[in-house]
Short mmCIF file of C-alpha atoms in Angstrom, two decimals:
data_model
loop_
_atom_site.label_atom_id
_atom_site.label_comp_id
_atom_site.label_asym_id
_atom_site.label_seq_id
_atom_site.Cartn_x
_atom_site.Cartn_y
_atom_site.Cartn_z
CA LEU A 1231 34.87 63.34 22.24
CA PRO A 1232 33.83 64.86 25.34
CA GLY A 1233 34.55 63.44 28.57
CA GLY A 1234 38.46 62.30 27.40
CA VAL A 1235 38.95 58.81 27.55
CA LEU A 1236 35.66 58.17 29.97
CA PRO A 1237 33.68 57.48 26.79
CA LEU A 1238 36.07 55.46 25.13
CA ARG A 1239 36.55 53.05 27.93
CA LEU A 1240 32.84 52.80 28.10
CA LEU A 1241 32.91 51.76 24.97
CA ALA A 1242 35.35 48.74 25.49
CA ILE A 1243 33.06 47.50 28.47
CA ALA A 1244 29.84 47.68 26.49
CA ALA A 1245 31.72 45.11 24.02
CA GLN A 1246 32.85 43.43 26.46
CA LEU A 1247 29.27 42.78 27.95
CA GLY A 1248 28.49 42.15 24.39
CA CYS A 1249 30.55 39.04 24.40
CA VAL A 1250 29.11 38.05 27.56
CA LEU A 1251 25.55 38.50 26.59
CA LEU A 1252 26.27 36.66 23.21
CA VAL A 1253 28.21 33.90 24.68
CA ALA A 1254 24.65 32.96 26.55
CA ALA A 1255 23.00 33.12 23.55
CA LEU A 1256 25.20 31.07 21.81
CA VAL A 1257 24.41 28.67 25.15
CA ALA A 1258 20.55 28.88 24.24
CA GLU A 1259 21.37 28.49 20.86
CA PHE A 1260 23.04 24.37 21.57
CA GLU A 1261 20.14 24.23 24.26
CA GLY A 1262 21.03 25.10 26.84
CA ARG A 1263 19.30 26.55 29.87
CA ALA A 1264 19.65 29.50 31.95
CA ARG A 1265 22.55 27.54 34.57
CA ALA A 1266 24.56 26.61 31.56
CA GLN A 1267 24.24 30.17 30.11
CA THR A 1268 25.24 31.91 33.20
CA ILE A 1269 27.99 29.21 33.73
CA ALA A 1270 29.48 30.32 29.97
CA ALA A 1271 28.17 33.89 30.57
CA ALA A 1272 30.41 34.03 33.86
CA ALA A 1273 33.54 32.29 32.17
CA VAL A 1274 33.59 35.45 29.31
CA ALA A 1275 33.12 37.63 32.01
CA ALA A 1276 36.04 36.52 34.09
CA CYS A 1277 38.29 35.09 31.04
CA PRO A 1278 41.83 37.05 31.40
CA VAL A 1279 41.87 37.67 27.81
CA PHE A 1280 38.52 39.60 27.01
CA VAL A 1281 38.96 41.28 30.35
CA ALA A 1282 42.33 42.30 28.88
CA ALA A 1283 41.05 43.77 26.17
CA SER A 1284 38.28 45.14 27.66
CA LEU A 1285 40.75 47.71 28.92
CA LEU A 1286 41.16 49.44 25.85
CA PHE A 1287 39.00 50.34 23.05
CA GLY A 1288 40.77 48.76 19.68
CA THR A 1289 40.66 46.50 17.24
CA THR A 1290 40.75 43.59 19.48
CA VAL A 1291 38.04 43.77 21.42
CA LEU A 1292 35.46 44.99 18.63
CA ASP A 1293 37.31 41.84 16.82
CA GLN A 1294 36.34 39.62 19.76
CA LEU A 1295 32.65 41.14 19.68
CA ALA A 1296 32.56 40.55 16.02
CA TRP A 1297 33.45 36.79 16.37
CA ALA A 1298 30.74 36.09 19.24
CA ALA A 1299 28.31 37.56 17.05
CA VAL A 1300 28.78 35.45 13.62
CA PHE A 1301 29.05 32.33 16.07
CA VAL A 1302 25.18 33.25 17.51
CA LEU A 1303 24.26 33.65 13.84
CA VAL A 1304 25.55 30.92 11.97
CA ALA A 1305 24.04 28.62 15.06
CA ARG A 1306 20.68 30.19 14.31
CA ALA A 1307 21.33 30.50 10.24
CA LEU A 1308 22.00 26.49 10.83
CA ARG A 1309 18.83 26.40 13.00
CA LEU A 1310 16.47 28.35 11.04
CA GLY A 1311 17.70 27.30 7.36
CA THR A 1312 16.83 30.53 5.81
CA VAL A 1313 18.45 33.01 3.70
CA ARG A 1314 17.87 36.32 5.46
CA ALA A 1315 19.26 34.63 8.58
CA TRP A 1316 22.72 33.30 6.76
CA LEU A 1317 22.78 37.12 5.38
CA ALA A 1318 22.15 38.33 8.81
CA ALA A 1319 25.42 36.18 9.69
CA GLY A 1320 27.20 37.26 6.43
CA THR A 1321 26.40 40.94 7.07
CA VAL A 1322 28.10 41.13 10.62
CA ALA A 1323 31.11 39.17 9.19
CA GLY A 1324 31.66 42.38 6.81
CA ILE A 1325 31.17 44.32 9.79
CA GLY A 1326 34.13 42.15 11.32
CA LEU A 1327 36.60 42.09 8.48
CA GLU A 1328 36.22 45.94 8.35
CA ASN A 1329 37.46 46.07 11.43
CA LYS A 1330 40.01 43.77 11.72
CA ASP A 1331 41.43 40.95 8.93
CA THR A 1332 41.24 37.92 11.71
CA ILE A 1333 37.79 37.29 11.48
CA GLY A 1334 38.42 36.05 8.36
CA VAL A 1335 40.07 32.87 9.51
CA LEU A 1336 36.71 32.33 11.59
CA VAL A 1337 34.71 32.25 8.63
CA LEU A 1338 37.33 29.97 6.70
CA GLY A 1339 36.87 27.69 10.19
CA ILE A 1340 33.04 27.54 9.81
CA ALA A 1341 33.44 26.77 6.15
CA VAL A 1342 35.58 23.76 7.12
CA GLY A 1343 32.98 23.13 9.76
CA LEU A 1344 30.17 23.12 6.99
CA VAL A 1345 31.55 21.09 4.75
CA LEU A 1346 32.42 18.37 7.52
CA PHE A 1347 29.19 18.43 9.55
CA HIS A 1348 26.33 19.93 7.79
CA ARG A 1349 26.46 19.52 3.71
CA GLY A 1350 23.38 19.67 3.57
CA ALA A 1351 23.35 23.79 4.37
CA LEU A 1352 25.63 23.74 1.67
CA ARG A 1353 23.08 23.03 -0.54
CA THR A 1354 21.08 26.01 0.12
CA ALA A 1355 21.77 29.46 -0.76
CA GLY A 1356 22.18 30.62 2.57
CA PRO A 1357 26.08 30.01 3.31
CA TRP A 1358 26.50 31.08 -0.17
CA ALA A 1359 24.35 34.57 -0.01
CA ALA A 1360 26.29 34.92 2.94
CA GLY A 1361 30.24 34.40 1.93
CA ALA A 1362 28.93 36.90 -1.11
CA LEU A 1363 27.78 39.49 0.86
CA ALA A 1364 31.00 39.29 3.35
CA ALA A 1365 32.81 39.33 0.42
CA LEU A 1366 31.32 42.12 -0.68
CA MET A 1367 31.60 44.15 2.27
CA VAL A 1368 35.56 43.68 2.56
CA ALA A 1369 36.49 43.95 -1.82
CA PRO A 1370 37.11 47.65 -1.25
CA ASN A 1371 39.71 46.26 1.70
CA VAL A 1372 41.42 43.76 -0.79
CA VAL A 1373 41.14 46.45 -3.74
CA TRP A 1374 42.91 49.26 -1.47
CA ASN A 1375 45.72 46.52 -0.90
CA ALA A 1376 46.41 44.90 -3.90
CA ARG A 1377 47.09 48.78 -5.20
CA HIS A 1378 49.35 49.22 -1.98
CA ASP A 1379 51.40 46.24 -2.67
CA TRP A 1380 49.50 43.87 0.19
CA ALA A 1381 50.62 46.25 2.97
CA GLN A 1382 48.46 44.29 5.26
CA PHE A 1383 50.42 40.67 4.25
CA ARG A 1384 53.62 42.60 4.85
CA MET A 1385 52.46 43.88 7.67
CA GLY A 1386 51.42 40.69 8.95
CA ALA A 1387 54.56 39.10 7.81
CA GLY A 1388 56.73 41.34 9.75
CA LEU A 1389 54.58 40.65 13.02
CA SER A 1390 55.14 37.18 12.51
CA ALA A 1391 58.87 37.33 11.84
CA ALA A 1392 58.76 39.08 15.25
CA GLN A 1393 57.98 37.01 17.29
CA GLY A 1394 60.03 34.06 15.46
CA GLY A 1395 57.57 32.59 13.18
CA PRO A 1396 55.03 29.53 13.00
CA LEU A 1397 58.00 28.30 16.24
CA GLY A 1398 57.11 31.12 17.59
CA SER A 1399 53.56 30.92 17.81
CA LEU A 1400 53.56 27.06 18.36
CA ALA A 1401 55.66 27.37 21.41
CA GLN A 1402 52.85 30.12 22.69
CA LEU A 1403 49.82 27.42 22.42
CA PRO A 1404 50.24 26.73 26.10
CA GLU A 1405 49.54 30.25 26.72
CA LEU A 1406 46.81 30.53 24.89
CA ALA A 1407 45.44 27.54 26.74
CA VAL A 1408 45.93 28.11 29.97
CA ILE A 1409 46.55 31.67 30.79
CA LEU A 1410 44.72 34.05 28.46
CA ALA A 1411 41.79 31.23 28.99
CA GLY A 1412 42.08 31.34 32.57
CA PRO A 1413 43.50 28.08 34.78
CA PRO A 1414 40.27 27.85 36.69
CA LEU A 1415 38.78 27.69 33.73
CA ILE A 1416 40.77 25.18 31.66
CA MET A 1417 38.64 22.56 32.52
CA LEU A 1418 34.92 24.32 31.07
CA TRP A 1419 36.93 24.73 27.33
CA ILE A 1420 37.74 21.10 27.70
CA PHE A 1421 34.24 20.06 28.64
CA GLY A 1422 33.36 22.38 25.26
CA VAL A 1423 35.61 20.12 23.42
CA ARG A 1424 34.55 17.06 24.93
CA ARG A 1425 30.66 17.57 24.04
CA LEU A 1426 30.84 18.82 21.04
CA ALA A 1427 33.07 15.79 20.09
CA SER A 1428 30.52 13.49 21.45
CA PRO A 1429 27.21 12.36 19.73
CA THR A 1430 24.76 14.26 21.09
CA GLY A 1431 27.42 17.65 20.02
CA ARG A 1432 26.90 16.59 16.55
CA ASP A 1433 24.88 19.29 15.04
CA HIS A 1434 27.21 22.02 16.53
CA ARG A 1435 30.62 20.41 15.78
CA TRP A 1436 31.23 22.96 13.20
CA VAL A 1437 32.16 25.30 16.55
CA LEU A 1438 34.63 22.81 17.21
CA ALA A 1439 36.37 22.53 13.35
CA ALA A 1440 36.30 26.35 13.44
CA ALA A 1441 38.04 26.48 16.57
CA LEU A 1442 40.62 23.90 15.36
CA THR A 1443 40.94 25.67 11.61
CA VAL A 1444 42.28 29.06 13.84
CA VAL A 1445 44.26 27.59 16.04
CA VAL A 1446 46.15 25.44 13.03
CA VAL A 1447 45.80 28.30 10.63
CA PHE A 1448 47.23 31.54 12.90
CA THR A 1449 50.05 28.83 14.15
CA ALA A 1450 51.20 27.64 10.97
CA SER A 1451 51.11 31.77 9.62
CA GLY A 1452 53.19 32.57 12.90
CA GLY A 1453 49.63 34.77 14.86
CA LYS A 1454 49.94 36.20 18.19
CA SER A 1455 48.63 33.74 20.43
CA TYR A 1456 45.54 36.09 21.26
CA TYR A 1457 44.35 35.81 17.77
CA PRO A 1458 42.42 32.38 17.72
CA ALA A 1459 41.31 33.62 21.77
CA PRO A 1460 37.74 34.63 20.68
CA ALA A 1461 37.06 30.57 19.66
CA LEU A 1462 36.87 30.36 23.69
CA ILE A 1463 33.71 31.41 22.98
CA GLY A 1464 32.42 28.75 21.27
CA LEU A 1465 34.32 26.17 23.72
CA PHE A 1466 32.76 27.82 26.43
CA ALA A 1467 28.66 27.27 25.39
CA ALA A 1468 29.39 24.15 24.19
CA GLY A 1469 31.29 23.56 28.12
CA GLY A 1470 28.45 25.30 29.96
CA VAL A 1471 26.04 22.88 28.92
CA LEU A 1472 27.89 19.57 29.49
CA PRO A 1473 28.58 19.97 33.40
CA LEU A 1474 24.92 20.36 33.90
CA ARG A 1475 24.44 17.25 32.22
CA LEU A 1476 26.52 14.77 33.68
CA LEU A 1477 25.77 16.04 37.42
CA ALA A 1478 22.19 15.23 36.13
CA ILE A 1479 22.85 11.87 35.13
CA ALA A 1480 25.17 11.70 38.13
CA ALA A 1481 22.23 12.03 40.21
CA GLN A 1482 20.16 9.54 38.56
CA LEU A 1483 22.65 6.97 39.62
#
């Protein structure tokens, strides 16, 4: 590209900015107002794992952007309930799978969340159409892997073995929870978990199910600690709403 590496750095920063804007949009889907949106957006903007990814234009920063977009579009699809809204989520998931296979685990986590908390949505055509569209888009990659002795799985097995397998991933969980999330931001994602687990967060509890699923799957498969990190987007979004509600309750006492 003309300009050397500068355009690539700008693209990486643009992807990071996209994550910041999308988490604010997710807060809006959670019925959070401007202050809650600002809190969550600032958290993503300052979160070490997102800042680090924005230093390099590669698959990781684009993966984070795709996760953020899927979170927003699924939340929107659940609110609207239309096939068109679900197809938008499926399209973005399919594009994300062209970049990195890890978003497939997010899709699995969302499916678990729908089974547990939104079975009514599964009785409609939308989620199934979205899944079929994403599968159709990634089908050529699956065919290529099948013709090349499942090279992706062999590469993944090699990366897992290099860091000690599932036990190595388990040992890195504190790194994800504290260092990659950012020590000052620990309470925010804890607030997010608390809100999603509470009765007021039931409609959006699929986000918590998705986050737990990706952590379990990546840990069990020996994945790197930053693989499930984009799930923080959903937790930060939920966490941005709770502190303001707690302050409002305290003000009434």
